[in-house]
Coordinates of N, CA and C in Angstrom, one line a residue:
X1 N 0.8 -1.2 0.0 CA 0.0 0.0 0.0 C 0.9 1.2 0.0
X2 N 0.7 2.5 -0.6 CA 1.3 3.5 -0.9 C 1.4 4.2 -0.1
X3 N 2.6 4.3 0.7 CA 2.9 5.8 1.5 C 3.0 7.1 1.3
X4 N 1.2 7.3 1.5 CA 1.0 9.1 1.5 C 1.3 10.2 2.9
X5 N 2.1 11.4 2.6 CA 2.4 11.8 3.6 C 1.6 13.6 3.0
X6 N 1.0 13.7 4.4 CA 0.3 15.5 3.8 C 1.0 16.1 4.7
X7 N 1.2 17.1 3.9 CA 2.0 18.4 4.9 C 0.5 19.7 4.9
X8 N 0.3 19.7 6.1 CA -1.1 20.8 6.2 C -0.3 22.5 6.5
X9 N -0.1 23.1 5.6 CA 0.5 24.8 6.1 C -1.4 25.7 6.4
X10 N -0.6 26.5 7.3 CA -1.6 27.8 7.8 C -1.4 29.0 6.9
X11 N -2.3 29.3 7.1 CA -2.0 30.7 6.6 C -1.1 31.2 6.9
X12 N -0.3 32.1 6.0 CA 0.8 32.8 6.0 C 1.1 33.9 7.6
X13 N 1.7 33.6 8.3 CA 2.0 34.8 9.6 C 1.5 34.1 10.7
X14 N 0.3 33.1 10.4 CA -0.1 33.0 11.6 C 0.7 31.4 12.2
X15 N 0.4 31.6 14.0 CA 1.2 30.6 14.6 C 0.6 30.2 15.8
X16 N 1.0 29.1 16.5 CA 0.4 28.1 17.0 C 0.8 29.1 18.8
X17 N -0.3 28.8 19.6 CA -0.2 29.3 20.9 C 1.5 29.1 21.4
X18 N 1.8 27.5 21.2 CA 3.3 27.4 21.8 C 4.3 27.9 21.5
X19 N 4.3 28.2 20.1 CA 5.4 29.3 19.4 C 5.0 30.8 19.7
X20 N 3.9 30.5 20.2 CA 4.1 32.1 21.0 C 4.8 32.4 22.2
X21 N 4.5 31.1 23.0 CA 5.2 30.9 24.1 C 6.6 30.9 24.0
X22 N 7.2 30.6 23.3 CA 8.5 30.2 23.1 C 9.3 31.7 22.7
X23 N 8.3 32.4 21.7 CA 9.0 33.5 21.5 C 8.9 34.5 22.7
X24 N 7.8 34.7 23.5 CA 8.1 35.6 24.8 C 9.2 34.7 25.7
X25 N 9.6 33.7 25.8 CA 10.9 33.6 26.4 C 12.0 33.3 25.7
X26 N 12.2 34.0 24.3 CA 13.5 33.7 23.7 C 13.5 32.9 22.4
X27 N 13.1 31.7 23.2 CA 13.6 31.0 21.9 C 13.5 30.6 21.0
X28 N 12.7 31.5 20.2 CA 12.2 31.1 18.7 C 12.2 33.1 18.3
X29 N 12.6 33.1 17.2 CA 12.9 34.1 16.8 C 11.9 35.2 16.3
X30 N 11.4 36.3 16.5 CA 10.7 37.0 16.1 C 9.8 36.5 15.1
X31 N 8.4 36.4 14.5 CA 8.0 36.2 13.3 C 8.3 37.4 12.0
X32 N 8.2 37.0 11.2 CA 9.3 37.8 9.6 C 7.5 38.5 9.7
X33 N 7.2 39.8 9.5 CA 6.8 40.6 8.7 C 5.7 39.7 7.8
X34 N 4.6 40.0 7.5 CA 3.5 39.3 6.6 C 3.8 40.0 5.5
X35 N 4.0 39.3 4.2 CA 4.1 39.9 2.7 C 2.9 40.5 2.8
X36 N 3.3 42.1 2.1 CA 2.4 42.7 1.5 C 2.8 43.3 -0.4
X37 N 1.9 42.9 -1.1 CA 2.5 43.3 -2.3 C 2.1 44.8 -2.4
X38 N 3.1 45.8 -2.8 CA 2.9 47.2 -2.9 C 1.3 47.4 -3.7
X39 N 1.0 48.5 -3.2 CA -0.4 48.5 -4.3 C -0.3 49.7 -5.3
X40 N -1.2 48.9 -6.2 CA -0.9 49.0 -7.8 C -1.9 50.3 -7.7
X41 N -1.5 51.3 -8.5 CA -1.7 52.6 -8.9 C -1.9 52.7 -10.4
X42 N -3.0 52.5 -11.7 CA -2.6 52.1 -12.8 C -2.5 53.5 -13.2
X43 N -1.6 53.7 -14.2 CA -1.1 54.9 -15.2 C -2.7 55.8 -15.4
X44 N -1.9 56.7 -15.8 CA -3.5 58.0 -15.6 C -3.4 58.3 -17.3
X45 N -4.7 58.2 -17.5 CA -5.4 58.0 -19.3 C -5.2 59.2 -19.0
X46 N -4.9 59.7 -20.3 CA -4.5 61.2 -20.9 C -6.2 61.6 -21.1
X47 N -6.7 60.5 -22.2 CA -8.9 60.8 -22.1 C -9.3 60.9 -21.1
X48 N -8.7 60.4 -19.9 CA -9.8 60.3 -18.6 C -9.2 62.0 -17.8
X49 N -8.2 62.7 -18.0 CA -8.1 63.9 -17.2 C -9.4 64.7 -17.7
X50 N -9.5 65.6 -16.9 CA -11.1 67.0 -17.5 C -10.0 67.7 -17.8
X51 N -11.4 67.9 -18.6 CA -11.1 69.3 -19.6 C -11.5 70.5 -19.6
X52 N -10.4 71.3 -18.4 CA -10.4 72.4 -18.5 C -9.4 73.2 -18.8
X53 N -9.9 74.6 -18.3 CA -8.7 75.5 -18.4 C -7.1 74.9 -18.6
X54 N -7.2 74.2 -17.0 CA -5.5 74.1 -16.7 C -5.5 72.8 -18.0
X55 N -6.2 72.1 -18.8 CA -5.6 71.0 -19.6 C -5.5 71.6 -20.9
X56 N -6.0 72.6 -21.0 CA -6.4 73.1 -22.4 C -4.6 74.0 -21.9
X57 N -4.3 74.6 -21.4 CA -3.2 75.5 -20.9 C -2.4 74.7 -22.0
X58 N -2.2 73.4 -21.1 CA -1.3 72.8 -21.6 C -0.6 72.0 -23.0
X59 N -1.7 72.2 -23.7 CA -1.3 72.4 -24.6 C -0.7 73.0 -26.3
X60 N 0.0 72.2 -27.2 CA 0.7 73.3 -28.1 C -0.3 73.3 -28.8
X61 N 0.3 74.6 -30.0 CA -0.7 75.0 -30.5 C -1.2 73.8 -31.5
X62 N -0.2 73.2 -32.0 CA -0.7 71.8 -33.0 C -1.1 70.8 -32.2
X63 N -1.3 70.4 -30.8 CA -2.3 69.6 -30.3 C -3.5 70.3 -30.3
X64 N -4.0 71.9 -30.5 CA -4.9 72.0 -30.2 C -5.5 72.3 -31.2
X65 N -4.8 72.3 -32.3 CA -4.8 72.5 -33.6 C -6.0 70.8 -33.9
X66 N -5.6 69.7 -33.3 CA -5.6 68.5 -33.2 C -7.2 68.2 -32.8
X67 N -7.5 69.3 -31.7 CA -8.5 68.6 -30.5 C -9.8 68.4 -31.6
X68 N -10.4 67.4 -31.0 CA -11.6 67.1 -31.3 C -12.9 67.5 -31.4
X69 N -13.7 68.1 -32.2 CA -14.4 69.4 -31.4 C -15.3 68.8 -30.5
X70 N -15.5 69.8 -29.5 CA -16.2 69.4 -28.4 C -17.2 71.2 -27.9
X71 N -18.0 70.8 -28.0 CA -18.3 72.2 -27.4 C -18.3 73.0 -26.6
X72 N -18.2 72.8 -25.3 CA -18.2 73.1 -24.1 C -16.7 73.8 -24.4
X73 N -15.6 73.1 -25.3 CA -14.3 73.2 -25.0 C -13.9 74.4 -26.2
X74 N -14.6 74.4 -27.3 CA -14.5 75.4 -28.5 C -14.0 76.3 -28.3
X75 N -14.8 77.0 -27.8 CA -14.7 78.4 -27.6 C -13.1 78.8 -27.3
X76 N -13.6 78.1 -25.4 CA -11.5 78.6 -25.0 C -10.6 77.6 -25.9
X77 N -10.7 76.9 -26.5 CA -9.7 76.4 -27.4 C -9.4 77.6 -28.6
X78 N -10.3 78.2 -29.2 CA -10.4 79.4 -30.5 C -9.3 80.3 -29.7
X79 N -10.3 80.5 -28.5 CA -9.8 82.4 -27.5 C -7.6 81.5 -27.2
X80 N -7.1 80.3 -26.7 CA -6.2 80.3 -26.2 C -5.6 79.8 -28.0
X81 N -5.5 79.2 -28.9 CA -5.1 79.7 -30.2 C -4.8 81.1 -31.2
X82 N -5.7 81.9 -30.5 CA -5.4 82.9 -30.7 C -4.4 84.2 -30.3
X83 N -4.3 83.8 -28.7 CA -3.6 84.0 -27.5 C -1.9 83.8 -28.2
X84 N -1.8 82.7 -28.4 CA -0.6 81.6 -28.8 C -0.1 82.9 -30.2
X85 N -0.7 82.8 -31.2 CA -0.3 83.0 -32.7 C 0.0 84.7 -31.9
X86 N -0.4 85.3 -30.8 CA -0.7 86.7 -31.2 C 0.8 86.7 -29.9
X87 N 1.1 86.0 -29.3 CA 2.3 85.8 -28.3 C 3.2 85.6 -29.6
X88 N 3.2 85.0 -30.5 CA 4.5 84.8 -31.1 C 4.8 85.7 -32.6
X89 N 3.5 86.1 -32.9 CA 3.7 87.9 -33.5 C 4.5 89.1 -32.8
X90 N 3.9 88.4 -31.6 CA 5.1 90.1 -31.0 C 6.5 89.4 -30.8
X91 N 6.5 88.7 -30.3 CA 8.2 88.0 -30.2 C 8.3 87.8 -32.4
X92 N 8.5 88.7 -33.0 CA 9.0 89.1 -34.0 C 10.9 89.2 -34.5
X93 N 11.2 90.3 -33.4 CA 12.6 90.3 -33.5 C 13.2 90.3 -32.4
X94 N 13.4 90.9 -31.7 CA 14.1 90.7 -30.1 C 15.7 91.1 -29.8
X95 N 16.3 91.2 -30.8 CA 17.7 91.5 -31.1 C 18.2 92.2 -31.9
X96 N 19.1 92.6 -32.3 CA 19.7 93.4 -33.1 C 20.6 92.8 -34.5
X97 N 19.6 92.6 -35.8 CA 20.0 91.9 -36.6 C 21.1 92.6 -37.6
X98 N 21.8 91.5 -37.8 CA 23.2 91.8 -38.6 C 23.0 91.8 -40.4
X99 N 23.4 93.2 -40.7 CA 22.6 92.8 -42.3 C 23.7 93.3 -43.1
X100 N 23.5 92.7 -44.4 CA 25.1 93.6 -45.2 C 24.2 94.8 -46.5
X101 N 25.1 95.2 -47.1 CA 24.4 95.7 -48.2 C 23.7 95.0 -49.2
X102 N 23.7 93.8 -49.7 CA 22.6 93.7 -50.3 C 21.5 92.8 -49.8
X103 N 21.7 92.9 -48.5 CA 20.2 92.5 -47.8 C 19.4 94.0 -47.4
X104 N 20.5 95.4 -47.7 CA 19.4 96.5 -46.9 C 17.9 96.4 -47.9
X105 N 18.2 96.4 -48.9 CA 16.5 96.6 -49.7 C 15.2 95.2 -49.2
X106 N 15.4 94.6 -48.8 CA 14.8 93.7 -48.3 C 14.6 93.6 -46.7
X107 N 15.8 93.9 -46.0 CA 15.4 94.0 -44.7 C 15.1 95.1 -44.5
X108 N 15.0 96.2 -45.3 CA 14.8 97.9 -44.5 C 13.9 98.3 -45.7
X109 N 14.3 98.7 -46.6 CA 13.7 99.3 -47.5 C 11.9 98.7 -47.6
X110 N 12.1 97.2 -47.8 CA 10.7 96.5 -48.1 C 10.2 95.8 -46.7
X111 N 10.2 96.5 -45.6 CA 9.9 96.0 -44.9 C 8.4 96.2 -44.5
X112 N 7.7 95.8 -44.0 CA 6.7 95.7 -43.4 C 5.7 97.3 -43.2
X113 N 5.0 98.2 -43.4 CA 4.2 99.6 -43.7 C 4.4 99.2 -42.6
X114 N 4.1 98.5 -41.2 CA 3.3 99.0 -39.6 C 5.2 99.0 -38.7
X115 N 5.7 98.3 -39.9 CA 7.4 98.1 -38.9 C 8.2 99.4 -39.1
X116 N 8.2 99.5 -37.9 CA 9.4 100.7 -37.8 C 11.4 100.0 -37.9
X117 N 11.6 100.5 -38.7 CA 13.0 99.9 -38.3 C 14.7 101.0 -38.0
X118 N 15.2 100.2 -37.2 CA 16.5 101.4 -36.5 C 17.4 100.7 -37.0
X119 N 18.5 101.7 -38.1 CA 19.4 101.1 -39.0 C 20.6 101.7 -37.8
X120 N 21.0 100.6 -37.6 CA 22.6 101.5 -37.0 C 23.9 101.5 -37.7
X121 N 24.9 102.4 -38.5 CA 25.7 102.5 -39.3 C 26.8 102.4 -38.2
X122 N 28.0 101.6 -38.2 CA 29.1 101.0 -37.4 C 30.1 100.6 -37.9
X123 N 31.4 100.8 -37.2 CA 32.1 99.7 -38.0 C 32.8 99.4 -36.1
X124 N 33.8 98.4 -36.8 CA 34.1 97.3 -35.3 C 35.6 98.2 -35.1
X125 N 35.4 98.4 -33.9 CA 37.2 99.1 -33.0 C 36.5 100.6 -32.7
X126 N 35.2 101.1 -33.2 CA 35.2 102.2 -32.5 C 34.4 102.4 -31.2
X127 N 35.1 102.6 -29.9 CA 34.2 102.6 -28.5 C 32.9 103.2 -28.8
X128 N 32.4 104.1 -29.5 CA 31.5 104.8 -29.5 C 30.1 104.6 -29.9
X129 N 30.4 103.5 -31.3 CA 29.8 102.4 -31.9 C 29.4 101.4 -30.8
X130 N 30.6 101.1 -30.4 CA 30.3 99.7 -29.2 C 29.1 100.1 -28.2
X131 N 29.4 101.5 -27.5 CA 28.1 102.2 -26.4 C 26.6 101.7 -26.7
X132 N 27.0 102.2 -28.4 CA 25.7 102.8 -28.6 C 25.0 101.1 -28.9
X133 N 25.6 100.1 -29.6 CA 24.8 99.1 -30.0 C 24.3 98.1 -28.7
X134 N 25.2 98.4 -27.5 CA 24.7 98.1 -26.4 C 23.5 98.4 -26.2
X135 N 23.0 99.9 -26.5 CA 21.7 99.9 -25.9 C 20.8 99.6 -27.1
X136 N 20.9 99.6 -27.9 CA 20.1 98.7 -29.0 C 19.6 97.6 -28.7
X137 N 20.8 97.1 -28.3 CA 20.6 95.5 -28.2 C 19.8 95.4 -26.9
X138 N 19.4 96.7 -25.9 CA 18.6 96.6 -25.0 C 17.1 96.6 -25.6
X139 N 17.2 98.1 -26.0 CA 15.9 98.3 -26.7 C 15.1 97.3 -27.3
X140 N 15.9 96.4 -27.8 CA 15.5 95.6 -28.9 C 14.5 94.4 -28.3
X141 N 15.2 94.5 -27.1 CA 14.1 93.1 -26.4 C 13.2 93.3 -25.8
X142 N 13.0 95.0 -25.3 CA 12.2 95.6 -24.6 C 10.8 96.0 -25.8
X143 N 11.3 96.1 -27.0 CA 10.2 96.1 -28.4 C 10.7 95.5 -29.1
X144 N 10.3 94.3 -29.4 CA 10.3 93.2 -30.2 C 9.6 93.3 -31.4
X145 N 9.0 94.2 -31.6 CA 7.9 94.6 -32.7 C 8.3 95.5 -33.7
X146 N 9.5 96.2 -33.1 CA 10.3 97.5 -33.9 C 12.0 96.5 -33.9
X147 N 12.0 96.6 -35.5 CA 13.2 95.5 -36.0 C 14.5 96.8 -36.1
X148 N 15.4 96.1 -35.3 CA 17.2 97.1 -35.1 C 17.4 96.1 -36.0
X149 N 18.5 96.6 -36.6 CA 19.9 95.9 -37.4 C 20.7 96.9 -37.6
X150 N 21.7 96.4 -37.6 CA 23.3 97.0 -37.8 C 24.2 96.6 -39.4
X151 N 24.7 97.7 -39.6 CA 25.9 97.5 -41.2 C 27.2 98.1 -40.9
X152 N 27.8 97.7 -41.5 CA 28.9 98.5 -41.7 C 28.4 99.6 -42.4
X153 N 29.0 100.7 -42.0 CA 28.9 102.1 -42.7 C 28.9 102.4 -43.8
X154 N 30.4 101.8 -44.9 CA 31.0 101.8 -46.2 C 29.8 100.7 -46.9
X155 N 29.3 100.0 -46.4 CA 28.5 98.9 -47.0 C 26.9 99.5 -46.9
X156 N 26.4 100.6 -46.4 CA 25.1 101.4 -46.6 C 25.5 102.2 -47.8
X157 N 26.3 103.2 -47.1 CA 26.9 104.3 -47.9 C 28.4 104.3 -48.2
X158 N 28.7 104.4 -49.6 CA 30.0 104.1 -49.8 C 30.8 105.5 -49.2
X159 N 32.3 105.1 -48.9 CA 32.9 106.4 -48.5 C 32.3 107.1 -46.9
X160 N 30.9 106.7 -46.7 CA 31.0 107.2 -45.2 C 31.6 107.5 -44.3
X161 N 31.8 109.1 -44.0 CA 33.1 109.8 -43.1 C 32.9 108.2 -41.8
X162 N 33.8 108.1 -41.7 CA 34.1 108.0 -40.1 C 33.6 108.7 -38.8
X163 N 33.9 109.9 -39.2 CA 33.8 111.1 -37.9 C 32.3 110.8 -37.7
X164 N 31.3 110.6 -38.1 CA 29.6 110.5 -38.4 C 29.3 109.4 -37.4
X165 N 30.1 108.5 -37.2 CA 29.6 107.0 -36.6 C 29.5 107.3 -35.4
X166 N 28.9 106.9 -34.4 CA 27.8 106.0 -35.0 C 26.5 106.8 -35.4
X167 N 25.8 106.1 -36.8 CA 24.7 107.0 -37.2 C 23.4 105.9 -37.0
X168 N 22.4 106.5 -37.0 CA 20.8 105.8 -36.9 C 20.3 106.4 -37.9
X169 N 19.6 105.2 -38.7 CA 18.3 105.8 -40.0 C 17.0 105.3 -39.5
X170 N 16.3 106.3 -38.8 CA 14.8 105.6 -38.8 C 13.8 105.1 -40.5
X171 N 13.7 104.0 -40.6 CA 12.9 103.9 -41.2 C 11.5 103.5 -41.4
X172 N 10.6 104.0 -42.0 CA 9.4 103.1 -42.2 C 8.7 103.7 -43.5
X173 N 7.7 102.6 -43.8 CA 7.4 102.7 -45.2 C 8.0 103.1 -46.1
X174 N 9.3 102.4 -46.3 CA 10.4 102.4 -47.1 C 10.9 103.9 -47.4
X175 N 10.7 104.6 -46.0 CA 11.3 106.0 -46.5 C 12.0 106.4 -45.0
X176 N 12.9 107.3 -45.4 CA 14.0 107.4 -43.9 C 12.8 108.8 -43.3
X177 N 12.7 108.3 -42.0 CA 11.8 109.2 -41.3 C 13.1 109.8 -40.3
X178 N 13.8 110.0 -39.6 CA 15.0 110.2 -38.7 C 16.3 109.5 -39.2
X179 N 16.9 110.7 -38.8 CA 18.7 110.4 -38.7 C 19.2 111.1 -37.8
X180 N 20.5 110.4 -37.0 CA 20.7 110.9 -35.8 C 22.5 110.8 -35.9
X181 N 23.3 111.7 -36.1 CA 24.7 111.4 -36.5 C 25.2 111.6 -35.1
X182 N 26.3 110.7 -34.8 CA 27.0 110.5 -33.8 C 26.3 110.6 -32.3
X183 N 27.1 109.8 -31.4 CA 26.6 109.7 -29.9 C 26.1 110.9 -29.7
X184 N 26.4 111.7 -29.5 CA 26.2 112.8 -29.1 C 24.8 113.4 -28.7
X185 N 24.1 112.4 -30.0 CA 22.5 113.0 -30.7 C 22.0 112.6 -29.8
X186 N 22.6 111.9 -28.2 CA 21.8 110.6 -27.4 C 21.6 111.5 -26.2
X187 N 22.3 112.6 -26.2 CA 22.4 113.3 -24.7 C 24.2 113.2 -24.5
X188 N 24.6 114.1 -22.8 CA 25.7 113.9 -22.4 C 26.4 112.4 -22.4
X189 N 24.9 111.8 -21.9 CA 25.7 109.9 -21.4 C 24.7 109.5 -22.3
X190 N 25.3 108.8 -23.6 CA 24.4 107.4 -23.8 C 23.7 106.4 -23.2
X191 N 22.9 106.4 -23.0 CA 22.1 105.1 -22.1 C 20.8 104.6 -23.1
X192 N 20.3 103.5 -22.3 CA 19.0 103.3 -23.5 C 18.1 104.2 -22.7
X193 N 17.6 105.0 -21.7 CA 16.7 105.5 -21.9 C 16.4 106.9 -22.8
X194 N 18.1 107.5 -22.8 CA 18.4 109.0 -23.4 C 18.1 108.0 -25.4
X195 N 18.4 107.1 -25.2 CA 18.7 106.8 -27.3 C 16.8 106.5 -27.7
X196 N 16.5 106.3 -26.6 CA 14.9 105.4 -26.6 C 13.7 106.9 -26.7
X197 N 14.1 107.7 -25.8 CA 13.6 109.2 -25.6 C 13.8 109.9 -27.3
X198 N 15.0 109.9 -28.1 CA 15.4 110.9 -28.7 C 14.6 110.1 -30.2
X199 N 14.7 108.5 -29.9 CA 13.6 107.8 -31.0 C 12.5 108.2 -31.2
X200 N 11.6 108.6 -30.0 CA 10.7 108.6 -30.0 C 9.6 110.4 -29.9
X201 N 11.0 110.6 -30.3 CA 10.6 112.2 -29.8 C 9.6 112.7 -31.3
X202 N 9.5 112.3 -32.4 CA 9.1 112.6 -33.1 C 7.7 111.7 -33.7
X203 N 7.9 110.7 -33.8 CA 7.1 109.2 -34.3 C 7.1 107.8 -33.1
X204 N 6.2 107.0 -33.1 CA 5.6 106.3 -32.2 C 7.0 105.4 -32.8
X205 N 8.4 104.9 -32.8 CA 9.7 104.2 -33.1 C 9.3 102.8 -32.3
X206 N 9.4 102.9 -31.1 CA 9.6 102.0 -30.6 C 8.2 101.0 -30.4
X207 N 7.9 100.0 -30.6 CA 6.9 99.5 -30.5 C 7.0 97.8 -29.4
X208 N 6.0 97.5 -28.5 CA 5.9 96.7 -27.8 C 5.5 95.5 -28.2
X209 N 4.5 95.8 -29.3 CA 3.9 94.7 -30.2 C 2.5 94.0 -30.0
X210 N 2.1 94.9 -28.6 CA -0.1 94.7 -28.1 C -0.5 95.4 -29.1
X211 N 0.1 96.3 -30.1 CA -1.0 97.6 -30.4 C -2.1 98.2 -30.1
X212 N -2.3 99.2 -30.5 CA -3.5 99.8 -30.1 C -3.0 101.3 -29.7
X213 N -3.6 102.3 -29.8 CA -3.0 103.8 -29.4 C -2.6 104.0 -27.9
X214 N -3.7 103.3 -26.8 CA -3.5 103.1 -25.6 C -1.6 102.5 -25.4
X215 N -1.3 101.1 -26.2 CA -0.3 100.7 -25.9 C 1.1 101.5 -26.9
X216 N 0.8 102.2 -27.9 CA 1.6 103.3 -27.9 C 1.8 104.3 -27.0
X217 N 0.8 105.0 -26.7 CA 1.2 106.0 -25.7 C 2.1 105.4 -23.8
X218 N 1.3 104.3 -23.7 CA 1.8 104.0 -22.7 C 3.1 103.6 -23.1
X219 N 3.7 103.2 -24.8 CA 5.1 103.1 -24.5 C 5.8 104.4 -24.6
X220 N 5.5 105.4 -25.2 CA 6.6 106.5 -24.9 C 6.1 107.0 -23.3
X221 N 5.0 107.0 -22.9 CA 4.8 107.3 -21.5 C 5.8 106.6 -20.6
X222 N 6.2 105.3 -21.0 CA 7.2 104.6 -20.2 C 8.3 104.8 -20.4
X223 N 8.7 104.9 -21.4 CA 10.0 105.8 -22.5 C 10.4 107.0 -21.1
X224 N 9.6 108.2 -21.6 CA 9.9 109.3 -20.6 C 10.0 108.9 -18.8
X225 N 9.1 108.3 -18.4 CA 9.5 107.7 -17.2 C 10.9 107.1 -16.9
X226 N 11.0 106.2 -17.5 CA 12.7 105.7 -17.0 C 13.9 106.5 -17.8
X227 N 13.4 107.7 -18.2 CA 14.5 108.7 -18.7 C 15.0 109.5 -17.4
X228 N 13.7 109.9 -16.7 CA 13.5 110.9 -16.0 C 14.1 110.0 -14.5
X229 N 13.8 109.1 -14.5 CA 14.2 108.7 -13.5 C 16.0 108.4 -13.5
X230 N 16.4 107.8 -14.6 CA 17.9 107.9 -15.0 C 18.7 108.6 -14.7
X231 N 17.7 110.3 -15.3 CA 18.4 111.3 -15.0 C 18.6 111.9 -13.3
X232 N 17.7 111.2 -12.8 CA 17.1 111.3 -11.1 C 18.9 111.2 -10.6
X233 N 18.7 109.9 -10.9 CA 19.7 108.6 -10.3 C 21.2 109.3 -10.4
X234 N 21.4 109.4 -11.7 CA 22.9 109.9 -12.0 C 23.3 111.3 -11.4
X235 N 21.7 112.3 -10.9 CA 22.3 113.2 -10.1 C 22.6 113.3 -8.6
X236 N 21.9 112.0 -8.5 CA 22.6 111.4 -7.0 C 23.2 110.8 -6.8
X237 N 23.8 110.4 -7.5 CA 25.3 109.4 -7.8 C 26.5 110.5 -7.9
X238 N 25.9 111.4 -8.9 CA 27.0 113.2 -8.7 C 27.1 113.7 -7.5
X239 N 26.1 113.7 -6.7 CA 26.1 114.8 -5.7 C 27.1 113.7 -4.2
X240 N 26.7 112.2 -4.7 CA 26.9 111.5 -3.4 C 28.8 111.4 -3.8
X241 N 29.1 111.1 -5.7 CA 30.9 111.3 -5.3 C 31.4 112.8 -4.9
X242 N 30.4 113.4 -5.3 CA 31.2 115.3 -4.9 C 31.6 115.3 -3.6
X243 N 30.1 114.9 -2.6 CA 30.5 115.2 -1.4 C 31.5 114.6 -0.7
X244 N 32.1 113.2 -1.0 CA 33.1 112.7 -0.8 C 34.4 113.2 -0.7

């Protein structure tokens, strides 16, 4: 006859009164911890988040370009598409572009009727040039909407004195509206608020890129403000080395 042997196991952790006993005096070693398997968390459906504001935020313009229409979601999908294309109209230029002579008829001359553009005439080794493109290169980021570029002098205008540099051509609708020959045209001290004031002293130059007459005025309004205040500063900067 066949020798069957059963092995009967308990549930996992649990244990018999005597092995309890045994472990309150020693001699049977602590029981191990009851397995727990970590719990499962499944991944989060991109379709199951709502659809609001904060999801519509998030996305680019070509997913939303993508969405499916839905109505409830139309509308702010239209209104934050629009938002997008009209954020990346004004970030236009932002710097001070490098152009030679036979790019001026295309970057200046045929530029844009609403684009203002600030030609700066230069050449490389003169400190005076260097001042002045510094604050260009300020301006430039502060109105993104109003396109700077820089040339060599002899490559605008052939033979261009030297003594003249650095010069600015305002232009728009392909006709020179301002010219401003050497630093000097900026005030005592070059800075961008004195080059940004002297732009604007005639025609709306500098542009922010909101439009509208409100956000013109408020930029030469802000123009004059940080001139004024400039000039604030540097007389207290004079008065505080004098008294020294």
């Amino acid at each position: 006859m066949a020798d069957y042997h059963f092995v009967y196991k308990d549930l996992e952790g649990t244990s018999t009164q005597w092995d309890d006993i045994q472990r309150k005096l020693g001699n049977l070693p602590e029981k191990p911890p009851v397995f727990k398997p970590p719990s499962f968390t499944p991944a989060e459906d991109e379709d199951s988040k709502p659809k609001d504001r904060t999801w519509i935020d998030g996305k680019t313009e070509e997913e939303l370009e993508d969405l499916e229409d839905d109505r409830f979601l139309e509308e702010y999908r239209k209104k934050r598409l629009v938002e997008m294309r009209e954020a990346s109209e004004v970030a236009k230029f932002g710097s001070v572009i490098p152009i030679s002579g036979s790019d001026f008829v295309r970057e200046v001359s045929q530029a844009p009727q609403d684009v203002w553009v600030v030609v700066l005439l230069y050449k490389d080794g003169f400190p005076e040039c260097r001042v002045l493109l510094q604050c260009l290169e300020d301006l430039a980021k502060r109105y993104p909407a109003t396109k700077f570029v820089k040339i060599i002098s002899t490559e605008c205008i052939p033979n261009y004195p030297d003594r003249n540099l650095p010069t600015i051509l305002v232009y728009n609708n392909s006709a020179v509206k301002a010219t401003h020959v050497g630093i000097h045209s900026f005030g005592r001290r070059c800075t961008s608020e004195s080059v940004a004031l002297v732009l604007c002293q005639a025609d709306p130059v500098l542009n922010d890129g909101h439009g509208g007459e409100q956000s013109r005025d408020a930029v030469l309004d802000g123009v004059r403000k940080k001139f004024l205040e400039r000039v604030v500063r540097e007389r207290e900067d004079d008065d505080g080395s004098s008294s020294d």
